[in-house]
Coordinates of C-alpha atoms and ligand atoms in Angstrom, one line a residue:
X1 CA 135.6 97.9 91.8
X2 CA 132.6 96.2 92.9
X3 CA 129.5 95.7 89.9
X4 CA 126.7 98.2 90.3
X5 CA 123.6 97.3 92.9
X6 CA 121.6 98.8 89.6
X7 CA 123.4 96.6 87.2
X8 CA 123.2 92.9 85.6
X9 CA 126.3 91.8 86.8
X10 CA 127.3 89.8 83.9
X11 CA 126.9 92.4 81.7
X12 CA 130.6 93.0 82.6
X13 CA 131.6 89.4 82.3
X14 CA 129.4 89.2 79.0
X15 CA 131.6 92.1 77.6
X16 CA 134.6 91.3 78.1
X17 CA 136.9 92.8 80.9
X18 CA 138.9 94.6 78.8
X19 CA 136.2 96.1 76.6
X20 CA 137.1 100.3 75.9
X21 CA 135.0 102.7 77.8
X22 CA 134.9 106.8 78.0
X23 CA 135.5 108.6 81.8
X24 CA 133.5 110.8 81.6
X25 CA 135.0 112.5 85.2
X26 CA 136.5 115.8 83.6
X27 CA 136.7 117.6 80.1
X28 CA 139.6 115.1 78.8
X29 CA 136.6 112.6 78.2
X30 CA 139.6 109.7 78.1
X31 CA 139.0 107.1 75.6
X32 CA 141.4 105.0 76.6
X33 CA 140.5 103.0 79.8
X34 CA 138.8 99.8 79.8
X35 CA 136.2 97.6 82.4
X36 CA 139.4 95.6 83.4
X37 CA 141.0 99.4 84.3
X38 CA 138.3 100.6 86.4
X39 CA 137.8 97.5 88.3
X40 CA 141.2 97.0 89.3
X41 CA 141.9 100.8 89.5
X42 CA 142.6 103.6 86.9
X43 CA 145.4 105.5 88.4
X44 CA 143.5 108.5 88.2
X45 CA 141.4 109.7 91.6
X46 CA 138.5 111.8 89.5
X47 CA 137.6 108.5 87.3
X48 CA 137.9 106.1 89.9
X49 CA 135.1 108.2 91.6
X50 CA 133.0 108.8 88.2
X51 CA 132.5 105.0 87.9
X52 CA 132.4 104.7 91.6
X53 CA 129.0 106.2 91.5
X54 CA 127.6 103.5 89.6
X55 CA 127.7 101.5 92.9
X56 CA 125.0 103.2 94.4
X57 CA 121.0 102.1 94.1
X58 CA 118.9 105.0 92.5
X59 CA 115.8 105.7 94.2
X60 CA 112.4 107.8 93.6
X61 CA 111.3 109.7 96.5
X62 CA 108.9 112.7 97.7
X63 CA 109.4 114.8 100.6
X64 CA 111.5 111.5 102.2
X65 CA 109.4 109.1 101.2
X66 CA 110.0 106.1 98.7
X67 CA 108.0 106.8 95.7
X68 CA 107.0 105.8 92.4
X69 CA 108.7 106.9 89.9
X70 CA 106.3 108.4 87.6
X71 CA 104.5 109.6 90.5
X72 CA 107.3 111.5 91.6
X73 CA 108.0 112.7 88.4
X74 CA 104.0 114.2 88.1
X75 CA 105.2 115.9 91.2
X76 CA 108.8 117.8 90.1
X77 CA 106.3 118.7 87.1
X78 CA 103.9 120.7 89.3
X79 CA 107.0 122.1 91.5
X80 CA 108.6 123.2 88.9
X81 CA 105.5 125.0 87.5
X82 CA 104.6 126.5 90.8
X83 CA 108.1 127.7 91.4
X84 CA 108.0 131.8 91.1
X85 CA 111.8 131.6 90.0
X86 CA 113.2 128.0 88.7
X87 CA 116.5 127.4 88.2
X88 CA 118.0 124.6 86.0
X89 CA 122.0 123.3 86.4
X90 CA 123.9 120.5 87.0
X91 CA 124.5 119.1 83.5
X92 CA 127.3 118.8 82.8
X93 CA 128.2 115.1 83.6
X94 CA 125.1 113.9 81.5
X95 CA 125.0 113.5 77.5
X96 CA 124.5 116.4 74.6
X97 CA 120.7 115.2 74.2
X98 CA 120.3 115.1 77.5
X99 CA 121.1 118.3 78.4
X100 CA 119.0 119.7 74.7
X101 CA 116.0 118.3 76.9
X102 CA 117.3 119.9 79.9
X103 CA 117.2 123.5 77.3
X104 CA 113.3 122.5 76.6
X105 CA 112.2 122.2 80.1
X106 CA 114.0 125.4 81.3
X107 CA 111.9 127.2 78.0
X108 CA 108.6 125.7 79.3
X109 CA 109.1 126.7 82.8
X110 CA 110.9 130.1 81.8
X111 CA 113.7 129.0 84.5
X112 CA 117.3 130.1 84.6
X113 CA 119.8 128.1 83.7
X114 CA 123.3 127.9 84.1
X115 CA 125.7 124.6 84.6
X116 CA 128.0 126.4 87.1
X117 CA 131.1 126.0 84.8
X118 CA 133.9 128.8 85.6
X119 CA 134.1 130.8 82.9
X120 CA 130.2 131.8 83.0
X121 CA 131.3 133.2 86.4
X122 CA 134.0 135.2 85.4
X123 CA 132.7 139.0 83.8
X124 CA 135.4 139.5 81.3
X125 CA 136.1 135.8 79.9
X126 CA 133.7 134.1 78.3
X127 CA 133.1 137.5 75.3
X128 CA 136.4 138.6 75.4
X129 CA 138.2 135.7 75.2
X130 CA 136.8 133.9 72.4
X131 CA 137.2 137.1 69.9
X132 CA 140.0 135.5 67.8
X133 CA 141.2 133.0 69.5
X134 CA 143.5 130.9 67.9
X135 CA 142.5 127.1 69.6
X136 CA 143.8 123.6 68.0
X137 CA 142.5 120.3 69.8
X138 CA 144.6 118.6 72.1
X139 CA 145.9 115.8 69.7
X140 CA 147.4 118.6 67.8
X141 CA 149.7 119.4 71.0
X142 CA 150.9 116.0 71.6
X143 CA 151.6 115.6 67.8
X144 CA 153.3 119.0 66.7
X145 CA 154.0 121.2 69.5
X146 CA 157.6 121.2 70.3
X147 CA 157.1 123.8 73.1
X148 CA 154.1 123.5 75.8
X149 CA 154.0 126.9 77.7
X150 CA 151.6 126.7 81.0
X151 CA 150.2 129.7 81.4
X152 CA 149.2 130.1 85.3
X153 CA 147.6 126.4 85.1
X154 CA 147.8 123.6 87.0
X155 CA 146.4 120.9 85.1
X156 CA 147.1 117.7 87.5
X157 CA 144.7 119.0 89.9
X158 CA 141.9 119.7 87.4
X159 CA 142.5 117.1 84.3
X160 CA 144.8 114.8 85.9
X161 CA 146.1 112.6 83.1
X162 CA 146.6 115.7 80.9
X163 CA 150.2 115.7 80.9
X164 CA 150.3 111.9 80.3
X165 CA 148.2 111.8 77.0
X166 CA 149.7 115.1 75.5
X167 CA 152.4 115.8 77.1
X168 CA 155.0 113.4 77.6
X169 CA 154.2 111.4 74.2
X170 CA 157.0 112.5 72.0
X171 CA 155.9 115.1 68.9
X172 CA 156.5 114.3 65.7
X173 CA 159.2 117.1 65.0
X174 CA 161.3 115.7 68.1
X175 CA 161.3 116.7 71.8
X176 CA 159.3 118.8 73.3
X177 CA 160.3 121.3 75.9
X178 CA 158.0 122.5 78.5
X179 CA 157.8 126.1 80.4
X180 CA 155.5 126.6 83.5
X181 CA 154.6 129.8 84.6
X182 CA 153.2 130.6 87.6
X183 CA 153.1 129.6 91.4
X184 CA 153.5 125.8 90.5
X185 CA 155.3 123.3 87.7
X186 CA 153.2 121.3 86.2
X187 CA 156.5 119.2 85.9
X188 CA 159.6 118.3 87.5
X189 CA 161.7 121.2 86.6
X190 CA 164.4 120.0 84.6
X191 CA 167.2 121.0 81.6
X192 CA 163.8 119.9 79.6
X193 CA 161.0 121.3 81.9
X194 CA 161.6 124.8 83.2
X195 CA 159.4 126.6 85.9
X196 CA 159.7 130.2 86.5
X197 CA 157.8 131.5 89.7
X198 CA 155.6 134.4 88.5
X199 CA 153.0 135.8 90.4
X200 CA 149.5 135.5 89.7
X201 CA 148.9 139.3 89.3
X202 CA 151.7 139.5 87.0
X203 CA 150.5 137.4 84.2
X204 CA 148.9 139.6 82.7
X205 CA 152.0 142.1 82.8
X206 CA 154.2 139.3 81.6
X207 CA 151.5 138.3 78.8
X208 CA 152.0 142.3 77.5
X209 CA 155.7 142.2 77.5
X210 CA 156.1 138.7 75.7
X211 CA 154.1 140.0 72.8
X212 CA 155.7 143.6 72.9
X213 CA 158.7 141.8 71.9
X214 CA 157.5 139.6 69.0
X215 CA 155.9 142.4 67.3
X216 CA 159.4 144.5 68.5
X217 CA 157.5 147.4 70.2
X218 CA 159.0 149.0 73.1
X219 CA 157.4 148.2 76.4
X220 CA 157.0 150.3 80.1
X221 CA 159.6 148.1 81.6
X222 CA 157.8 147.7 84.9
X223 CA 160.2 145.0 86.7
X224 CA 163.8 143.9 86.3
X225 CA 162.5 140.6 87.3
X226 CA 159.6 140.0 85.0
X227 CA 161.8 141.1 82.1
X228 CA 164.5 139.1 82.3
X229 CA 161.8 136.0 82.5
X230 CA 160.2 137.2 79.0
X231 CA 163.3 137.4 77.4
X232 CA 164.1 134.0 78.5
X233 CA 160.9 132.9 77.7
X234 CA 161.0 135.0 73.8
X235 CA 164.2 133.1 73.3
X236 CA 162.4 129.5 74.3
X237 CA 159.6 130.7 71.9
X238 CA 162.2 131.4 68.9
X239 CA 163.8 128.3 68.8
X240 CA 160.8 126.4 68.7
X241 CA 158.6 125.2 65.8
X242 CA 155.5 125.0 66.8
X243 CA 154.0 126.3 70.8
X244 CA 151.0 125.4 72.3
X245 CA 150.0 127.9 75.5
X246 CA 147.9 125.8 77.9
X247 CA 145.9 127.6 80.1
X248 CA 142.5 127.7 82.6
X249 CA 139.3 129.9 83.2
X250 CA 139.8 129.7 86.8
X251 CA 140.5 133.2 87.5
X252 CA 138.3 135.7 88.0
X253 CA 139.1 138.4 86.1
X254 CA 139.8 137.4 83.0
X255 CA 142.2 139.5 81.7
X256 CA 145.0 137.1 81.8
X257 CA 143.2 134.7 79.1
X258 CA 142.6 138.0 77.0
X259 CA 146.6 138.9 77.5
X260 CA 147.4 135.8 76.4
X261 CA 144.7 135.8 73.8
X262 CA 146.6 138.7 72.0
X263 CA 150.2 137.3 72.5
X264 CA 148.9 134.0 71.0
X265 CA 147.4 136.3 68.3
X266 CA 150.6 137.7 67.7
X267 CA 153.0 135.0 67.3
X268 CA 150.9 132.8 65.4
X269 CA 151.3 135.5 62.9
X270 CA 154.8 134.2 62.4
X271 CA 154.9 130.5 63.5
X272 CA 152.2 127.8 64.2
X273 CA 151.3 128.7 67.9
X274 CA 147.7 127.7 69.5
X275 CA 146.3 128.1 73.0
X276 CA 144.4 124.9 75.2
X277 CA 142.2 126.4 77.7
X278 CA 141.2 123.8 80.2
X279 CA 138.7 124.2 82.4
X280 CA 138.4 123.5 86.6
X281 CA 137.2 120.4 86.1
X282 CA 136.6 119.0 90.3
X283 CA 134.4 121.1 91.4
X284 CA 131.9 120.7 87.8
X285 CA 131.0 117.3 88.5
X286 CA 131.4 115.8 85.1
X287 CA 133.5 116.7 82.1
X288 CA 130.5 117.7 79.4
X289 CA 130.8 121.4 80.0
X290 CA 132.0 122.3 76.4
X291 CA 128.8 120.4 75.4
X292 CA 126.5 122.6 78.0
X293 CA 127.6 125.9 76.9
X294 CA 127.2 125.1 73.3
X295 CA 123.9 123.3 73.7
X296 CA 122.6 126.6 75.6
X297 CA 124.8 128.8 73.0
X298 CA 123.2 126.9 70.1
X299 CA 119.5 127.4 71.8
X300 CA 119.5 130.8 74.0
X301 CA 123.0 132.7 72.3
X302 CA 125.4 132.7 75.0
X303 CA 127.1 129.6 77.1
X304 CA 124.7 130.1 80.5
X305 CA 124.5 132.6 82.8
X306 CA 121.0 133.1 81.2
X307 CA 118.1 134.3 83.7
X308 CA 115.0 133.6 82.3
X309 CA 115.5 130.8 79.2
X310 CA 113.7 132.0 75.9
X311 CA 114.2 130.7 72.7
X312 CA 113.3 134.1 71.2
X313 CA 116.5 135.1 72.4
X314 CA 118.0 135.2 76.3
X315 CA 120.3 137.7 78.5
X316 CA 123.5 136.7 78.7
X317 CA 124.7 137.9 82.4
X318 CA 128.1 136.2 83.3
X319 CA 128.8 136.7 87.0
X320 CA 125.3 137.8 87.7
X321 CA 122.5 134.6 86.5
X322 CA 125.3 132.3 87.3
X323 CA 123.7 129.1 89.2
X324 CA 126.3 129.9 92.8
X325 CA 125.2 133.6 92.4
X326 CA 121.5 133.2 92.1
X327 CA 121.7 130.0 95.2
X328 CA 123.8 132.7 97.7
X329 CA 121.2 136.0 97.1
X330 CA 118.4 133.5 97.4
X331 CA 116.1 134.2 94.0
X332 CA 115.6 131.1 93.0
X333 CA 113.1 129.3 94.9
X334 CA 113.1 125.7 92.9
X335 CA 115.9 124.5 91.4
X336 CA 116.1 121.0 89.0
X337 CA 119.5 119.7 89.1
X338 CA 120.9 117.5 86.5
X339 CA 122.9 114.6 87.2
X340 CA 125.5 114.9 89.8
X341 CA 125.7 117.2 92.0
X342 CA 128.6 120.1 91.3
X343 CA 130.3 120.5 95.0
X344 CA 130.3 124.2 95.1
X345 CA 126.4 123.6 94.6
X346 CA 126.4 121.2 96.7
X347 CA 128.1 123.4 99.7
X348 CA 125.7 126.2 98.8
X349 CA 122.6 124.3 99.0
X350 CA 124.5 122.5 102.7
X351 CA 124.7 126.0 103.9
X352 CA 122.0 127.6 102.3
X353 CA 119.6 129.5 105.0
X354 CA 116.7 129.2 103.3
X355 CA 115.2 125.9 102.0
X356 CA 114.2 125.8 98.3
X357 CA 112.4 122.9 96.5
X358 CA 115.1 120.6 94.8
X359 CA 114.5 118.3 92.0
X360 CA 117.4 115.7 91.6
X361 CA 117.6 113.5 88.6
X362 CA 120.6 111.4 89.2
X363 CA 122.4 108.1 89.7
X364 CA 123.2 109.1 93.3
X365 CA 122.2 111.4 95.9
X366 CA 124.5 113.4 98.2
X367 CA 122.3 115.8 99.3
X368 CA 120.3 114.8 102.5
X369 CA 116.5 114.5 102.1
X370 CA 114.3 117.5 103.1
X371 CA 110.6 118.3 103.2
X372 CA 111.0 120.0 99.5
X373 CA 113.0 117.4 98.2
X374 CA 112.2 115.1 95.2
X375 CA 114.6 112.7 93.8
X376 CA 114.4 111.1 90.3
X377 CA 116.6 108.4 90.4
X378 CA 118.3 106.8 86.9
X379 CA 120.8 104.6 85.4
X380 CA 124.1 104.8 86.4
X381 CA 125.7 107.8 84.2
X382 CA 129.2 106.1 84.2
X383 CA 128.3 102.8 83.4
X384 CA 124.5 102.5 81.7
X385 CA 124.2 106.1 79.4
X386 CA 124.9 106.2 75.6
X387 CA 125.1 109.6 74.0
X388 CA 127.7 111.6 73.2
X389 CA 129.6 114.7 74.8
X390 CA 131.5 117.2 73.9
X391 CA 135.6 117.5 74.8
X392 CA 136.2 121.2 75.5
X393 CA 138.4 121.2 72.5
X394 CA 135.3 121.2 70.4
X395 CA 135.7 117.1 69.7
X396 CA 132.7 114.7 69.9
X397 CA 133.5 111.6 72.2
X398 CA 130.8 109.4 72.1
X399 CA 130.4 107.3 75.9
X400 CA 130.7 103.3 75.8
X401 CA 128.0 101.7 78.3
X402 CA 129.3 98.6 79.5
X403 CA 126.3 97.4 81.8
X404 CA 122.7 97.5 81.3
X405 CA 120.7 98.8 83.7
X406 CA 116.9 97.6 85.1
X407 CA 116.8 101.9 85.8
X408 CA 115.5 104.1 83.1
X409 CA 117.6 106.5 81.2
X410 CA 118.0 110.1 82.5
X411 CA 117.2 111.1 78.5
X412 CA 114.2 109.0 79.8
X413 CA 113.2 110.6 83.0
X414 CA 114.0 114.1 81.5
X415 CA 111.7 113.5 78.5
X416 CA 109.0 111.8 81.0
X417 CA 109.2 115.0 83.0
X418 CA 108.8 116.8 79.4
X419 CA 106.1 115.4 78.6
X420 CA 104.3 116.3 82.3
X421 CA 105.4 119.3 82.1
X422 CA 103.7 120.4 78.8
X423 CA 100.2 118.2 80.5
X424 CA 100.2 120.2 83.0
X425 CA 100.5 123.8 81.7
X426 CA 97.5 122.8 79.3
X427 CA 95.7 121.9 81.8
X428 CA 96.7 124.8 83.9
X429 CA 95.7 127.1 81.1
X430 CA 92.1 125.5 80.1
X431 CA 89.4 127.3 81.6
Ligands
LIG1 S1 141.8 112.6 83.3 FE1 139.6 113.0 83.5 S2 138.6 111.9 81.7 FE2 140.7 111.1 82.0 S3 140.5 109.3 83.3 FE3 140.9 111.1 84.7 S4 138.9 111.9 85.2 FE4 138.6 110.5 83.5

């Protein structure tokens, strides 16, 4: 990998090659990579493209044109406060504090805002999920579980080094056995690693009958097929010690991570059993999303999805004020994104038939330049931010800059824009 146009290229040499850094490309937040692993290649596609992005130059523009920076940040202030229906999202690959400014500007501009992460897309999931869950962190799987059940997941396409931090480490209890179920094996199938096929709309069924038979209550019996996998799977789930159910908010209605919610629920009454939800990690952008649903939980009382951000207290209207929803009906006329780009955003706003003001504070710029464009370009997020973010396991990994940077911080840029926000709005509101 090449140094960064925006960084001192002995910074990396000053540090030391193999110097430990954080990836920050999806909710894993790895700790365990080093300079001399992303120069010479990671192994894993999503990181190699988060520090990637470090490559490019940031730039400060208006409408096209080069700008200054504080001139263009003067200008997203008075956009944003023109804006009849501001939205706020992106996020998610930028730091905790980062993203608690992000929280202040939506309250001063009364925007929306909403980091596009699944589950705030999904009706059902986000409330009904989380009423007593029983969660453990994902160290807890590598070391104990002696029985990893995926539940409809895939996790090589969204966290790709998932299975080789916590799965294929021996436990401390012995070996572990693995079951996938659902369309794919997130392993080889072997004596070790079994796969049965289930179908996506049987999950849920499946789910119900599992957990029928660990509190030994009869069940409808609705297919030969599906029974004959629960019992194998009850038997599996007897001999073990110790099972952790890993799963994803990818589907939409929700009702298969409250089936398995209960079932969970239900065993864990008689061994040590815990559920991993991961989330779709390509398609976010960055892998802070635990850390933008609890910033906006902490501030507004629910994870995004929020339509109009109040600090007196928000709506909460998954599948409704969701950032892709409010882009494809069209009501939001300005919208600030936060650091990179999420692709389904980006596609929408490709697509999108009617132009809206966008605001981009970022180390790189996909989107092409239009009339209502304003960029606010900062130091590289992979290689130049300090902070912290949040694993979706609830864990605080704090990032490891390994190059300085001659760009200002996006904590900068987004407390400059602050700052010219609040100016303005006094101004505005003098007589
Ligand atoms: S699995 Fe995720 S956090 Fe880990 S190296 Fe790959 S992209 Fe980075």
């Amino acid at each position: 990998m090449k140094s960064s146009n925006n960084t001192t290229p002995d910074a990396l040499l000053d540090e030391g090659h193999g110097k430990p850094i954080v990836c920050g490309g999806c909710e894993l937040l790895c700790e365990d990579l080093t300079t001399q692993s992303i120069q010479s290649g990671t192994g894993c596609v999503l990181a190699d493209n988060w520090f990637a992005h470090g490559e490019l130059q940031p730039e400060s523009m208006i409408d096209e044109k080069n700008t200054p920076l504080t001139e263009a940040i003067g200008m997203a202030a008075e956009r944003l406060l023109s804006a009849k229906r501001p939205l706020i999202t992106g996020l998610v690959s930028t730091t905790i504090d980062t993203i608690q400014i992000a929280c202040a500007l939506a309250e001063r501009t009364h925007a929306a805002i909403d980091a596009n992460a699944s589950e705030t897309s999904i009706l059902t999931a986000p409330t009904a999920v989380r009423v007593g869950d029983v969660t453990a962190d994902f160290e807890e799987l590598r070391d104990r579980a002696d029985l990893a059940i995926f539940w409809g997941c895939d996790p090589i396409a969204d966290s790709p080094r998932f299975i080789e931090r916590f799965i294929q480490p021996v436990p401390h209890n012995g070996v572990r056995r693995t079951i996938s179920i659902g369309p794919t094996p997130a392993l080889p199938p072997s004596s070790h690693d079994l796969h049965f096929p289930v179908a996506e709309n049987q999950l849920v069924s499946l789910a119900r009958i599992v957990q029928a038979q660990v509190e030994q209550k009869a069940t409808n019996r609705p297919s030969g097929a599906l029974e004959s996998i629960a019992d194998q799977l009850k038997k599996s789930i007897d001999t073990a010690h110790c099972i952790g159910f890993i799963s994803t908010t990818t589907e939409q209605t929700g009702l298969v991570s409250w089936s398995l919610s209960h079932l969970i629920r239900s065993l864990a009454h008689q061994k040590p059993s815990f559920g991993i939800r991961l989330n779709a990690g390509t398609a976010t952008g960055g892998g802070n999303c635990a850390g933008a649903s609890t910033v906006c939980t902490w501030r507004f009382g629910s994870p995004g999805a929020i339509p109009y951000a109040s600090i007196a207290g928000s709506e909460f209207l998954p599948a409704e004020a969701d950032a892709q929803r409010l882009i494809e009906r069209n009501e939001v006329d300005c919208m600030l994104i936060i650091g990179r780009i999420p692709s389904r955003i980006e596609d929408l706003l490709t697509r999108s038939p009617q132009p809206k003001t966008v605001i981009h504070v970022s180390d790189t710029f996909p989107l092409s330049q239009h009339k209502n464009s304003i960029r606010l370009g900062c130091a590289s997020l992979s290689h130049s931010t300090e902070g912290g973010m949040l694993r979706s396991d609830g864990r605080l990994i704090s990032l490891q800059p390994f190059a300085t940077s001659q760009q200002p911080s996006i904590q900068k840029v987004l407390n400059d824009l602050l700052d010219q926000v609040a100016v303005k709005t006094r101004r505005r509101s003098t007589p």
